[in-house]
Short mmCIF file of C-alpha atoms in Angstrom, two decimals:
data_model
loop_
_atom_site.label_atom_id
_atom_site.label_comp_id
_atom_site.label_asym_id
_atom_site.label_seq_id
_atom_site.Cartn_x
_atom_site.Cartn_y
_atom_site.Cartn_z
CA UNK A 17 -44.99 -14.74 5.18
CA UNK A 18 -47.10 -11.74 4.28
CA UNK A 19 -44.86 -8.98 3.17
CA UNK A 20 -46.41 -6.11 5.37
CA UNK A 21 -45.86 -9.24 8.92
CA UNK A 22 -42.38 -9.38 7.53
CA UNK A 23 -42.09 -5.41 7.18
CA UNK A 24 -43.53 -5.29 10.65
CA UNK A 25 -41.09 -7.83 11.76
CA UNK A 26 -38.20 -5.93 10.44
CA UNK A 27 -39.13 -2.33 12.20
CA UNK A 28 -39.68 -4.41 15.40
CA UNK A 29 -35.89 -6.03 15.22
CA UNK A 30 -34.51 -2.63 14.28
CA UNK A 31 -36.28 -0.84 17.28
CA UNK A 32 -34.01 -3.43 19.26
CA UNK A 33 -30.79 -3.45 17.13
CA UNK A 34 -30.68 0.13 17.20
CA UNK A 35 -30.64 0.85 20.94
CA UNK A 36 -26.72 -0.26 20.64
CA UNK A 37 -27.04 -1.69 24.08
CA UNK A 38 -25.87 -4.89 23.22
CA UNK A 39 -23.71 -6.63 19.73
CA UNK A 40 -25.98 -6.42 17.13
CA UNK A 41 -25.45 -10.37 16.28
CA UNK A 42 -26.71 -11.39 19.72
CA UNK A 43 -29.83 -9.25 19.45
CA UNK A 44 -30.69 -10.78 16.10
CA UNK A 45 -30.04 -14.45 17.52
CA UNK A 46 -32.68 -13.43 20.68
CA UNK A 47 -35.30 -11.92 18.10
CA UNK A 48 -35.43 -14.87 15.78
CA UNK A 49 -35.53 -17.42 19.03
CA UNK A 50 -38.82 -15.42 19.81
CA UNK A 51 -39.80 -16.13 15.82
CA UNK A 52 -39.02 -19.76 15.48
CA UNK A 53 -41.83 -20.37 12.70
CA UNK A 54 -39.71 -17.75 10.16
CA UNK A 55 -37.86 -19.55 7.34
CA UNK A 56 -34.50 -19.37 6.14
CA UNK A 57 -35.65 -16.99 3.55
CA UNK A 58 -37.38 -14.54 5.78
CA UNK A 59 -34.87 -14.55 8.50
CA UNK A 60 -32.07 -13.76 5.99
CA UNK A 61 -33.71 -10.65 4.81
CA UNK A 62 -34.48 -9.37 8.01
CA UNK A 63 -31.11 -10.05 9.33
CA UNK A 64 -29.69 -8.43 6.10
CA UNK A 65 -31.40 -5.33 6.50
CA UNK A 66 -30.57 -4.99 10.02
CA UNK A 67 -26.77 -5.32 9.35
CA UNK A 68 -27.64 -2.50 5.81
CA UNK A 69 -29.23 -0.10 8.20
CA UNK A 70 -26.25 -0.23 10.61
CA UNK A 71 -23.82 0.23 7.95
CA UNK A 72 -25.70 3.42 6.76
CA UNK A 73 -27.63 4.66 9.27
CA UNK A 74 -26.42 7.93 9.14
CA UNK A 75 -27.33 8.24 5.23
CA UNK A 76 -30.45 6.31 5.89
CA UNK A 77 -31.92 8.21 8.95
CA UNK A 78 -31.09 11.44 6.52
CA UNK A 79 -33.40 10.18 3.73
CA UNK A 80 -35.89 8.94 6.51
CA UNK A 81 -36.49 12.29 7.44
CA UNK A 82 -38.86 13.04 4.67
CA UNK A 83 -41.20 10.16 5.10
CA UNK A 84 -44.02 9.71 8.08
CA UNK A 85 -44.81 7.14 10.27
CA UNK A 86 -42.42 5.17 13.04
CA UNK A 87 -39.10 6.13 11.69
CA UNK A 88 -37.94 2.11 12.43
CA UNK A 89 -40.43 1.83 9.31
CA UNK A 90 -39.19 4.18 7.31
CA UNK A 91 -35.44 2.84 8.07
CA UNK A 92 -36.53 -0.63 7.12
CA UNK A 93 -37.82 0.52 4.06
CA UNK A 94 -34.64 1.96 3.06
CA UNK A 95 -32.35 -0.33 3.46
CA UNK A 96 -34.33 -3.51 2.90
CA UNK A 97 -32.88 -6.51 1.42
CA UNK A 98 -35.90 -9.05 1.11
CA UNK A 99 -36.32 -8.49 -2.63
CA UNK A 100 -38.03 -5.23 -4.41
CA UNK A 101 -41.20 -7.02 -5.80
CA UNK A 102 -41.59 -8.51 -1.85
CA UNK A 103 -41.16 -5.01 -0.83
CA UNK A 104 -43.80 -3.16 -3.29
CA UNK A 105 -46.20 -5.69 -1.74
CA UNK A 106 -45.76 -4.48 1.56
CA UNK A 107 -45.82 -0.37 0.44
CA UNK A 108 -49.32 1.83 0.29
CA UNK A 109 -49.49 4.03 -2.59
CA UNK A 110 -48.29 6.95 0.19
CA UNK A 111 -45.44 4.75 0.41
CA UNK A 112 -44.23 3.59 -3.06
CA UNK A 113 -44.47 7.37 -3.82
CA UNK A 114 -41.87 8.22 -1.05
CA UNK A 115 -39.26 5.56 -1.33
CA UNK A 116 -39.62 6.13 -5.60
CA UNK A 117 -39.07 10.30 -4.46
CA UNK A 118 -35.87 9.14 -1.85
CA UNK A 119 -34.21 6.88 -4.56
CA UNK A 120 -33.82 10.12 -7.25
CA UNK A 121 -31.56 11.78 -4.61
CA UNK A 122 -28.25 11.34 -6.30
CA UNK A 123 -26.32 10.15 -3.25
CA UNK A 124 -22.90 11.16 -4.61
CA UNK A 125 -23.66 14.86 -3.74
CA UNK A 126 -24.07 14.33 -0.23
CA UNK A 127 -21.74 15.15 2.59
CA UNK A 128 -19.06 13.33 3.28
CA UNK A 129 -20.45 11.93 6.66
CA UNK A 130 -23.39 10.43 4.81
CA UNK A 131 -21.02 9.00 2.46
CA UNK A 132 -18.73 7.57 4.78
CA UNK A 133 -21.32 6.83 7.53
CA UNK A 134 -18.46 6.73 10.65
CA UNK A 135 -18.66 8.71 13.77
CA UNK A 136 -16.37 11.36 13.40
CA UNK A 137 -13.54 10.51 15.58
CA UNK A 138 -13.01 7.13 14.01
CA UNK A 139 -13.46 9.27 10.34
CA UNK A 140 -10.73 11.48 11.24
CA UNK A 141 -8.35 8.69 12.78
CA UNK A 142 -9.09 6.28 9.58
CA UNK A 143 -8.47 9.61 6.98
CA UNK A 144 -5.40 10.48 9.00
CA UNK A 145 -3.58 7.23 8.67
CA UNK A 146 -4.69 6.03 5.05
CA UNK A 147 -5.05 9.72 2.79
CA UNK A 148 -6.68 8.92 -0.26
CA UNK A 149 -7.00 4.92 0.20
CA UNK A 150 -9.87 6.06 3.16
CA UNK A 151 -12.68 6.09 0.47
CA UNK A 152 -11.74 2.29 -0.71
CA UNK A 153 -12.07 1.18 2.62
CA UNK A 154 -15.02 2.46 3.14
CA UNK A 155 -16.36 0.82 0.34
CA UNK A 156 -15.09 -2.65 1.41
CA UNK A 157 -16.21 -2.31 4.91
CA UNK A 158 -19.57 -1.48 3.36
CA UNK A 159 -19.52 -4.84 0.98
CA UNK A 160 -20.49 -8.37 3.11
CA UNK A 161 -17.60 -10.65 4.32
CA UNK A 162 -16.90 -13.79 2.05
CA UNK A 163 -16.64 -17.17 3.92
CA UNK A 164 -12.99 -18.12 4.45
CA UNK A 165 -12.55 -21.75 5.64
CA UNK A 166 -9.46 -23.09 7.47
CA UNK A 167 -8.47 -26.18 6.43
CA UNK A 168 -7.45 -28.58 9.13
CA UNK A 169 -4.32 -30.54 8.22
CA UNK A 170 -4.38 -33.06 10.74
CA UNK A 171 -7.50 -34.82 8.71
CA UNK A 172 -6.87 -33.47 5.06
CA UNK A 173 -5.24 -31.60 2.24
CA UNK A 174 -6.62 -28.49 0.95
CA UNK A 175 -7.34 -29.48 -2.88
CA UNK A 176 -9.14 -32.65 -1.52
CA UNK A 177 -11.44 -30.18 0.47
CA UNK A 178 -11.87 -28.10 -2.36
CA UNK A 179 -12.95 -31.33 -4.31
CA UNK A 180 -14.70 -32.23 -1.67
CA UNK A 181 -16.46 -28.60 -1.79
CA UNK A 182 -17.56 -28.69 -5.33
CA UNK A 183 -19.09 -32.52 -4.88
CA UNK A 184 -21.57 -30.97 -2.57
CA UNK A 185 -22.03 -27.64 -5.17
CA UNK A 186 -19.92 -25.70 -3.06
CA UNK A 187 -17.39 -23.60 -5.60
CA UNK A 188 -13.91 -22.59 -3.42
CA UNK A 189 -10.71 -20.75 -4.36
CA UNK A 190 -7.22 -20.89 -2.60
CA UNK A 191 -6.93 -18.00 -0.34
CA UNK A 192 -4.24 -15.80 -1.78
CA UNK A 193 -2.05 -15.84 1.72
CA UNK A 194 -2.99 -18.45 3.98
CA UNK A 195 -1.71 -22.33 3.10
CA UNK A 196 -4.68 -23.27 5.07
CA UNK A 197 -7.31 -21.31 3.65
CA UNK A 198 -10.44 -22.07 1.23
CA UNK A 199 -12.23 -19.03 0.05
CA UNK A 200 -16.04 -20.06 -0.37
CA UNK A 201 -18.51 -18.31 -2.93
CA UNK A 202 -21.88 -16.97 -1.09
CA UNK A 203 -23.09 -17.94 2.37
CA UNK A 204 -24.03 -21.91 1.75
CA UNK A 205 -25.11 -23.83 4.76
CA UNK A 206 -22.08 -26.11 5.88
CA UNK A 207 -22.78 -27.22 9.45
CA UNK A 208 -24.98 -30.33 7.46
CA UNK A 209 -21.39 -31.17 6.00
CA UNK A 210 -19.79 -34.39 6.80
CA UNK A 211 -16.35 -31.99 5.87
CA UNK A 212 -17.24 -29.71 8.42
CA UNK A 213 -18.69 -32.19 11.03
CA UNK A 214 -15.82 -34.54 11.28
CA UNK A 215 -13.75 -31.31 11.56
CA UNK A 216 -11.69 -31.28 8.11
CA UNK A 217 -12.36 -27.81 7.78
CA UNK A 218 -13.39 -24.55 10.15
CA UNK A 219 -14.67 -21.06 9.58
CA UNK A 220 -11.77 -19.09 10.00
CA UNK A 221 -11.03 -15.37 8.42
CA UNK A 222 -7.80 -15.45 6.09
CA UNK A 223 -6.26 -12.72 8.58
CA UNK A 224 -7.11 -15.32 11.57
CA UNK A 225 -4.97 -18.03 10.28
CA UNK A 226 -2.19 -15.36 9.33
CA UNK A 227 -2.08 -14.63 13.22
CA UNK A 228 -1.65 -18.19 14.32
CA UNK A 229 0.75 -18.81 11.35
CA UNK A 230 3.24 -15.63 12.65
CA UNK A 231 3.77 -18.07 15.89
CA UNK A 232 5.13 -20.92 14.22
CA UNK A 233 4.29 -23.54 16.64
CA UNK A 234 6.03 -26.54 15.97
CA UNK A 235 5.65 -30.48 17.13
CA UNK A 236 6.24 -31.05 21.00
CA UNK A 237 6.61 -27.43 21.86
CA UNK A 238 4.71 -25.73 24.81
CA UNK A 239 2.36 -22.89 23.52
CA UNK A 240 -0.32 -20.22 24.97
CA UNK A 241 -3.20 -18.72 23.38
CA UNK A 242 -3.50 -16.17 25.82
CA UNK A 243 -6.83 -14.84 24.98
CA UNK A 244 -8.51 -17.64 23.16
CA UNK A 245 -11.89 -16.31 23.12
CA UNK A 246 -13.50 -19.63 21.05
CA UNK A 247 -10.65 -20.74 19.87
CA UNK A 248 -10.38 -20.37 16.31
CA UNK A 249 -6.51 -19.57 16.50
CA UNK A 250 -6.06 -22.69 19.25
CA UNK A 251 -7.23 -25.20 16.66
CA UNK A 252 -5.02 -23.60 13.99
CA UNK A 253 -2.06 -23.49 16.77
CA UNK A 254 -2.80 -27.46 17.49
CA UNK A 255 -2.61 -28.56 14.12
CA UNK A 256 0.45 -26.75 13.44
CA UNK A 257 1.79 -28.86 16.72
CA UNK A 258 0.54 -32.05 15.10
CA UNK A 259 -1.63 -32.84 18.04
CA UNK A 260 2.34 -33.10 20.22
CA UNK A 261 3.58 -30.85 22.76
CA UNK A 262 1.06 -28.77 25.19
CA UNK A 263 -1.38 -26.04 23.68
CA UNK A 264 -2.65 -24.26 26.42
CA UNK A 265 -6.10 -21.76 25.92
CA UNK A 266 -6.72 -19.13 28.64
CA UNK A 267 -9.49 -16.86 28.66
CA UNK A 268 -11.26 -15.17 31.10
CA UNK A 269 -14.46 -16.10 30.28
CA UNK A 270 -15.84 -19.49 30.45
CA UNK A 271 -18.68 -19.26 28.57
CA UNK A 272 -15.83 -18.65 25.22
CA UNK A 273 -14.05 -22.19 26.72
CA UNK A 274 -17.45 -23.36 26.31
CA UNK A 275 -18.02 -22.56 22.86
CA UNK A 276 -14.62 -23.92 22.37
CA UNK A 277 -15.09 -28.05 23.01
CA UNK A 278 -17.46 -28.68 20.61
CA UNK A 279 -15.33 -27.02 18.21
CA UNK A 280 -12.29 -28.72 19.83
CA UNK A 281 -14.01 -32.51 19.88
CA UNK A 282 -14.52 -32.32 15.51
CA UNK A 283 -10.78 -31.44 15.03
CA UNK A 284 -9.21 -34.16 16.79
CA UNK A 285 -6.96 -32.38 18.76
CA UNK A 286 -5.97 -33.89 22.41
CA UNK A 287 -3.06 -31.95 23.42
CA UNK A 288 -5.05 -28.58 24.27
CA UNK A 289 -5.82 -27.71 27.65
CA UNK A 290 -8.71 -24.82 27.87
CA UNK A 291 -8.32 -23.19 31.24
CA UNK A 292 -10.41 -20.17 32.40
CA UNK A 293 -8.47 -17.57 34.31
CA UNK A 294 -9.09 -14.82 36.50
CA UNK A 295 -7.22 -12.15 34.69
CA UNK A 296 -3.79 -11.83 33.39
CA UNK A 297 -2.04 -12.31 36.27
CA UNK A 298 -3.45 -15.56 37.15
CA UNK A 299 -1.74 -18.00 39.43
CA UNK A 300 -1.76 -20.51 36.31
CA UNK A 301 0.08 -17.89 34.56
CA UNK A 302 2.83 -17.18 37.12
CA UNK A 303 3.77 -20.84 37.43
CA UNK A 304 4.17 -21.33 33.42
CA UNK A 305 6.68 -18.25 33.63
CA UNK A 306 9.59 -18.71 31.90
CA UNK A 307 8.37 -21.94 30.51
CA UNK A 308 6.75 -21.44 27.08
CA UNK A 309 8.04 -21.91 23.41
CA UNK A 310 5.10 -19.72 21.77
CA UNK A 311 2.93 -17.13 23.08
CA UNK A 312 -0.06 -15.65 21.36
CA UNK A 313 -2.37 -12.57 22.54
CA UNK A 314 -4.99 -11.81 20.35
CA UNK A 315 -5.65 -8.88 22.77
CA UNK A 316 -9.21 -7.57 23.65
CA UNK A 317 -10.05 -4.26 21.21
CA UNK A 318 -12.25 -2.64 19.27
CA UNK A 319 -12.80 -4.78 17.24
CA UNK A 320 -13.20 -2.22 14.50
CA UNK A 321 -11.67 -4.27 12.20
CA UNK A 322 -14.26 -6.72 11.69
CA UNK A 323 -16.79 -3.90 10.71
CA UNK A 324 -17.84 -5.77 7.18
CA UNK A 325 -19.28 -8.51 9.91
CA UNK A 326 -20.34 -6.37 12.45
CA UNK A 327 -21.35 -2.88 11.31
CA UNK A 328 -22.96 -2.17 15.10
CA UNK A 329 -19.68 -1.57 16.27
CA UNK A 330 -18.85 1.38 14.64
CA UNK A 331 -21.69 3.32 17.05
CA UNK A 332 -21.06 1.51 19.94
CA UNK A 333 -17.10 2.07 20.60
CA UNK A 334 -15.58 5.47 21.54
CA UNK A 335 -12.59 7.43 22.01
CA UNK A 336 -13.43 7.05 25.88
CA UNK A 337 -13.37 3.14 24.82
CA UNK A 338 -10.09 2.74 23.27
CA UNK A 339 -8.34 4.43 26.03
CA UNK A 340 -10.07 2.05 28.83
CA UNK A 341 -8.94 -0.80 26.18
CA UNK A 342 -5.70 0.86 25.69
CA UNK A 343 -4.28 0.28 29.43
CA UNK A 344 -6.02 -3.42 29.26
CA UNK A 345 -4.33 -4.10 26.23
CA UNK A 346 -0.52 -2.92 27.63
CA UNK A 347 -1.61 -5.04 31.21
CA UNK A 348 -2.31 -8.15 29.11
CA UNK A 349 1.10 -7.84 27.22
CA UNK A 350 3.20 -7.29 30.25
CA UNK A 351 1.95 -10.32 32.03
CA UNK A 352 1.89 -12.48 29.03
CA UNK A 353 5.46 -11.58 28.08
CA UNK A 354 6.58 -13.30 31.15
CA UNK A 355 5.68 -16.68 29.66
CA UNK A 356 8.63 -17.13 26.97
CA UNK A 357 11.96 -18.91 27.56
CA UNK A 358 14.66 -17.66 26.38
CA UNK A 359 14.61 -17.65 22.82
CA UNK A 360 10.91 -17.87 22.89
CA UNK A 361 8.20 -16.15 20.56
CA UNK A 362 5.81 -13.30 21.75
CA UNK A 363 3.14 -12.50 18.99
CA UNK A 364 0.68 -9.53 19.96
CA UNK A 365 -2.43 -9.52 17.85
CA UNK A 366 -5.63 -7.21 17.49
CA UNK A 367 -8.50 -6.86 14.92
CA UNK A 368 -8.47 -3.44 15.32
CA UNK A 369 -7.58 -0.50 12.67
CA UNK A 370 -6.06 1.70 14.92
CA UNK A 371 -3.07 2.94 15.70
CA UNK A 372 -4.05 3.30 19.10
CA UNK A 373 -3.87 -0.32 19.98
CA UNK A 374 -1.68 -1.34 17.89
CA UNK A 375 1.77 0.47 17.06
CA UNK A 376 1.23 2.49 20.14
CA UNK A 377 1.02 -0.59 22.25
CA UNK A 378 3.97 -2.01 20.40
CA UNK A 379 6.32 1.30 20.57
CA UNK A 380 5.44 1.50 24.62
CA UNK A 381 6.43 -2.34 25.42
CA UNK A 382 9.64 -1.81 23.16
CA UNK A 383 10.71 1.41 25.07
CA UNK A 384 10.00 -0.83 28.24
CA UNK A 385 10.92 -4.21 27.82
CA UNK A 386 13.31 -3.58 25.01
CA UNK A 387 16.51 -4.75 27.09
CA UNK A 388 15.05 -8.72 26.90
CA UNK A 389 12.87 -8.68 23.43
CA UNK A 390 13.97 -8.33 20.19
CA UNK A 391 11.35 -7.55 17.38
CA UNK A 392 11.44 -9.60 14.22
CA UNK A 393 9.95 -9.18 11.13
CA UNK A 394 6.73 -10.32 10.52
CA UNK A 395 7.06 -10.58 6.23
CA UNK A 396 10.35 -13.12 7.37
CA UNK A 397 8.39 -15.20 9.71
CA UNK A 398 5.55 -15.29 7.20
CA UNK A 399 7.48 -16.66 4.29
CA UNK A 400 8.77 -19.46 6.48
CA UNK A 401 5.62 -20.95 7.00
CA UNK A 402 4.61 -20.93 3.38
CA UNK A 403 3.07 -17.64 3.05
CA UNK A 404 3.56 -16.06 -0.75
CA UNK A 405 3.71 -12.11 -1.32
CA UNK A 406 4.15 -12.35 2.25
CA UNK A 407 6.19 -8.90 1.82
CA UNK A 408 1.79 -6.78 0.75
CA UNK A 409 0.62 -8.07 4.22
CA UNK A 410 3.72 -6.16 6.25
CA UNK A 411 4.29 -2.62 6.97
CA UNK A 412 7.39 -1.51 9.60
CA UNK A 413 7.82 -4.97 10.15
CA UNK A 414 4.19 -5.64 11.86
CA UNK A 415 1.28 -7.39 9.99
CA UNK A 416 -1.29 -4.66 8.72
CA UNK A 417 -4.15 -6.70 7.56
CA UNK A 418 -7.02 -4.21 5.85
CA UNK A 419 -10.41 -5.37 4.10
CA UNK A 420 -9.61 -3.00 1.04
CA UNK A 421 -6.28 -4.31 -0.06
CA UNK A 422 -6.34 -7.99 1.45
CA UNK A 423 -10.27 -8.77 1.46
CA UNK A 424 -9.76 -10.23 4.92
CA UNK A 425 -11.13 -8.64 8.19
CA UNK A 426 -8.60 -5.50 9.51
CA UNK A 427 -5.87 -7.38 11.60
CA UNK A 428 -2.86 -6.27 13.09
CA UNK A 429 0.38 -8.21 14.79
CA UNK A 430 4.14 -7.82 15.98
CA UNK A 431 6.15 -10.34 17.34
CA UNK A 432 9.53 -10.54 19.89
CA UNK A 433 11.69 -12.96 20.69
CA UNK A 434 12.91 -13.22 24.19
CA UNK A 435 17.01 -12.41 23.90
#
């Protein structure tokens, strides 16, 4: 494509992106459904510079402010990521003078908010509980996400993946935590894989399989993923079962369960039962009270951190936000904590940075339902299932996940047993 269509292109999907109405990834999906003639080349840079001028759109929209012209342009410009010779193609002379002017601004003397690029409550909260490792995470939610693959070990082993992998070009590493996990270099296209379409292996964040890990779900037991969403952590629970027992995946939204049985057909797995629910206090919940070996609620949150993946959501939460999510998250742990038996496992999960819905959560359910849980130690629970220098991923005896020191997404988990 012509590089001044292309620029065009990319000021008309920021104009969208950055009304923050909706998740960022959903907005690109519509705009390139409207473009179906763009190629993979030309929808990667557009997409790319979408997610660059989210990330640093208060630094960017500072540096705009020179320029003229519709300041979705000018943004564009800034933070594209289609190539610089593409880019000089698409540039008057007004233009290339400008952006050459904007790039001498040494960007190290700026304030700290166009550093950082965070709203200032979530600056404050992040500086608060990390001191002087805030700047390093900043960095790392600024880098892209690599590709972390589960692999599935009801069809294979995880060196014959890898093997597998490199036959097709694809280079992957061990992840350093996870048993499970392949850690893949750059963004190749796997959904043409015969690995990945017979279901061998998944797309699954290192942190993700660490949550369904903490359970340990064993053969013939009786499990819940309370919030399954599209069930990344059900197919990781189901293996674990060896296809035995019952593996049961509420949400309250059936479009997830929908995006779950494709997903669900590849991996071979017949003893889950997806089941959409009305909210947490469900009939189907009340009867399985009492009942369950395994419970796991990766709660509704912020989401904040998965912010290397999706940048938007940095503008669109709040304060007011977390505190609405706050009294979900406590509602959705009191009903779900009626599910274990008696010497059953209750694992609470976010992937969310803050304290706010995490150890707060946590502290309020142990001053309330203390008398029948006891909390154990997530680094303990870890190294049973396989998990080395399981002791860097736990702080307090919760799993802290963060993108700085572990390179997954930010995750968070603590887990009872019922006395």
């Amino acid at each position: 494509m012509h590089p001044n269509a292309l620029l065009d292109l990319a000021t008309e999907l920021l104009r969208s992106v950055l009304r923050l109405d909706q998740p960022a990834d959903a907005v690109v999906s519509a705009f390139f459904r409207q473009h179906r003639a763009l190629g993979a080349r030309d929808r990667h840079a557009l997409a790319e510079t979408a997610y660059n001028v989210l990330r640093q759109r208060l630094l960017l929209a500072h540096l705009a402010q020179s320029g003229s012209g519709a300041l979705e342009r000018r943004l564009a410009i800034l933070g594209w990521q289609g190539g610089d010779n593409f880019l000089r193609g698409a540039l008057g002379p007004h233009e290339q003078q400008w952006l050459a002017q904007v790039n001498t601004v040494d960007r190290t003397t700026l304030a700290d908010k166009l550093r950082h690029n965070l709203p200032d409550w979530l600056a404050g909260a992040l500086q608060t509980q990390l001191g002087e490792e805030f700047w390093p995470l900043v960095q790392a939610m600024d880098a892209a996400a690599p590709l972390d693959l589960r692999v599935n070990a009801l069809k294979t082993k995880r060196d014959e993946a890898a093997k597998a992998l490199a036959a097709a070009g694809i280079t992957a590493e061990p992840t350093p935590y996870s048993p499970w996990g392949l850690r893949v270099d750059g963004k190749p296209a796997l959904n043409k894989l015969e690995l990945f379409t017979n279901g061998s292996v998944e797309v699954q964040d290192e942190g993700s399989q660490l949550l369904a890990l903490l359970t340990g779900a064993k053969r013939g037991e009786m499990v819940v993923d309370f919030c399954a969403g599209a069930g990344g952590k059900t197919l990781a629970l189901g293996a674990m079962m060896r296809n035995t027992g019952r593996l049961y995946a509420f949400d309250v939204s059936g479009h997830r369960l929908d995006n779950l049985k494709p997903r669900l057909a590849r991996s071979g797995l017949s003893n889950v039962y997806p089941a959409q629910i009305a909210h947490e206090r469900d009939e189907r919940v009340k009867r399985l009270a009492g009942k369950i070996d395994r419970v796991l609620i990766d709660a509704p949150c912020s989401g904040l951190g998965t912010l290397r993946r999706n940048p938007d959501l940095k503008w669109r939460q709040s304060p007011k936000a977390v505190q609405e999510l706050q009294a979900k998250q406590q509602a959705i742990l009191a009903s779900a904590s009626r599910l274990p038996k008696s010497g059953g496992r209750l694992v609470y999960a976010t992937c969310s940075l803050l304290t706010a819905e995490n150890e707060e959560i946590v502290a309020a359910f142990d001053a309330e339902h203390g008398r029948d849980f006891v909390r154990l130690d997530a680094a303990e629970l870890l190294r049973e299932q396989g998990v080395e220098r399981a002791d860097e991923l736990v702080q307090d005896r919760c799993l802290r996940l963060w993108p700085h020191r572990h390179r997954t997404d930010g995750f968070f988990a603590a887990v009872w047993q019922r006395r």
